[in-house]
Amino acid sequence: MKPISETRQKINRVQQAKHLVRATQSLDEVYVLLNQLSSDVLDMYPHIACRSMCNTCCKGNSMPTVSAAEWERVHQYLLQYYTEDQRKALIDRTREMYNPRKALYWAVHDTIQQDPTPEKLAAFAEILPQLMETQCPMLVDEKCSVYLSRPAKCRAHGTFLFVLPPHVQFHACESEIEKMETFLQEQGSRQVVMPVWNDFEVKINSDFNPPEAISTILPIWLLSHIQNGELRPDTVLTPNFEHFRLQDL
Ligand code: SF4
Ligand code: SF4
């Protein structure tokens, strides 16, 4: 029998992403699958620029939404691999960005909790441009300092689709969306082979988090894990976020 070509294998894998992610047993398996699918898509669409260590998604208004179980990975990574000085610097730079804009950060937090509707998208469109001067607190010297534990959404940038009924969008920055639109025009059809982020979000939230856990942005997760000016040693998957609302860091 003729072996299936490598390209065909990649296409099959991407087309079966929904089933593959459903079969995963752990967050680690989801991350491995995300990395593999992202690499498959990059191979199929060489014009996508996300391969070039781009960190633009880590800056400005593109803040990853992070589930409790994913925050636990990041938190434990910070405790294990950051030095005490690095943790202090992390808290200092988060404070610098957060304190003058805390109402905006909480507006993002509240909007994340809304059902996926066009109104939610409109709310984000109003708030996020006001956060252009910020960046992810994990970005250090232009690199992700928690790369091996980075959340799922960071792994999906540029190579996934995102469904917000009735629309299907590219999960990418504006310049990549424009490039993909040009590619589709040249291709003469709107057919793309890309996994859908929503399937991964559903899996992560339903299988690897306590039912009452919510997702939020990294600065708010950090805020909820700082005690007496230091990172607390245990991860709280369901913190009382209201306790921290509008407090200075
Ligand atoms: S989506 Fe855009 S900003 Fe994000 S990694 Fe890809 S090229 Fe960079
Ligand atoms: S966790 Fe890392 S990859 Fe994700 S936004 Fe922050 S710096 Fe970027």
PDB file of C-alpha atoms in Angstrom, residues 2 6 35 41 48 62 79 83 86 91 94 117 125 146 156 158 175 184 194 216 232:
ATOM      1  CA  LYS A   2       1.264   3.485  -0.865  1.00  0.00           C
ATOM      2  CA  GLU A   6       3.401  13.836   4.913  1.00  0.00           C
ATOM      3  CA  ASN A  35       1.991  22.699  19.145  1.00  0.00           C
ATOM      4  CA  VAL A  41      -0.612  24.850   9.659  1.00  0.00           C
ATOM      5  CA  ILE A  48       2.163  33.030   7.992  1.00  0.00           C
ATOM      6  CA  SER A  62      -3.874  41.200  22.740  1.00  0.00           C
ATOM      7  CA  LEU A  79       7.859  29.542  41.645  1.00  0.00           C
ATOM      8  CA  THR A  83      14.649  33.606  41.094  1.00  0.00           C
ATOM      9  CA  GLN A  86      12.892  37.861  39.028  1.00  0.00           C
ATOM     10  CA  ILE A  91       5.432  42.050  40.559  1.00  0.00           C
ATOM     11  CA  THR A  94       2.797  44.247  36.765  1.00  0.00           C
ATOM     12  CA  THR A 117     -22.105  37.338  21.465  1.00  0.00           C
ATOM     13  CA  ALA A 125     -13.410  46.590  20.789  1.00  0.00           C
ATOM     14  CA  VAL A 146       7.307  31.216  30.741  1.00  0.00           C
ATOM     15  CA  ALA A 156      -2.863  29.026  18.987  1.00  0.00           C
ATOM     16  CA  GLY A 158      -1.856  32.832  14.006  1.00  0.00           C
ATOM     17  CA  SER A 175      -1.543  42.132   9.507  1.00  0.00           C
ATOM     18  CA  LEU A 184      -7.568  33.476  -0.180  1.00  0.00           C
ATOM     19  CA  MET A 194      -7.080  25.224  10.168  1.00  0.00           C
ATOM     20  CA  THR A 216      -9.200  35.708  33.198  1.00  0.00           C
ATOM     21  CA  ARG A 232       2.042  32.961  47.321  1.00  0.00           C
TER      22      ARG A 232
END
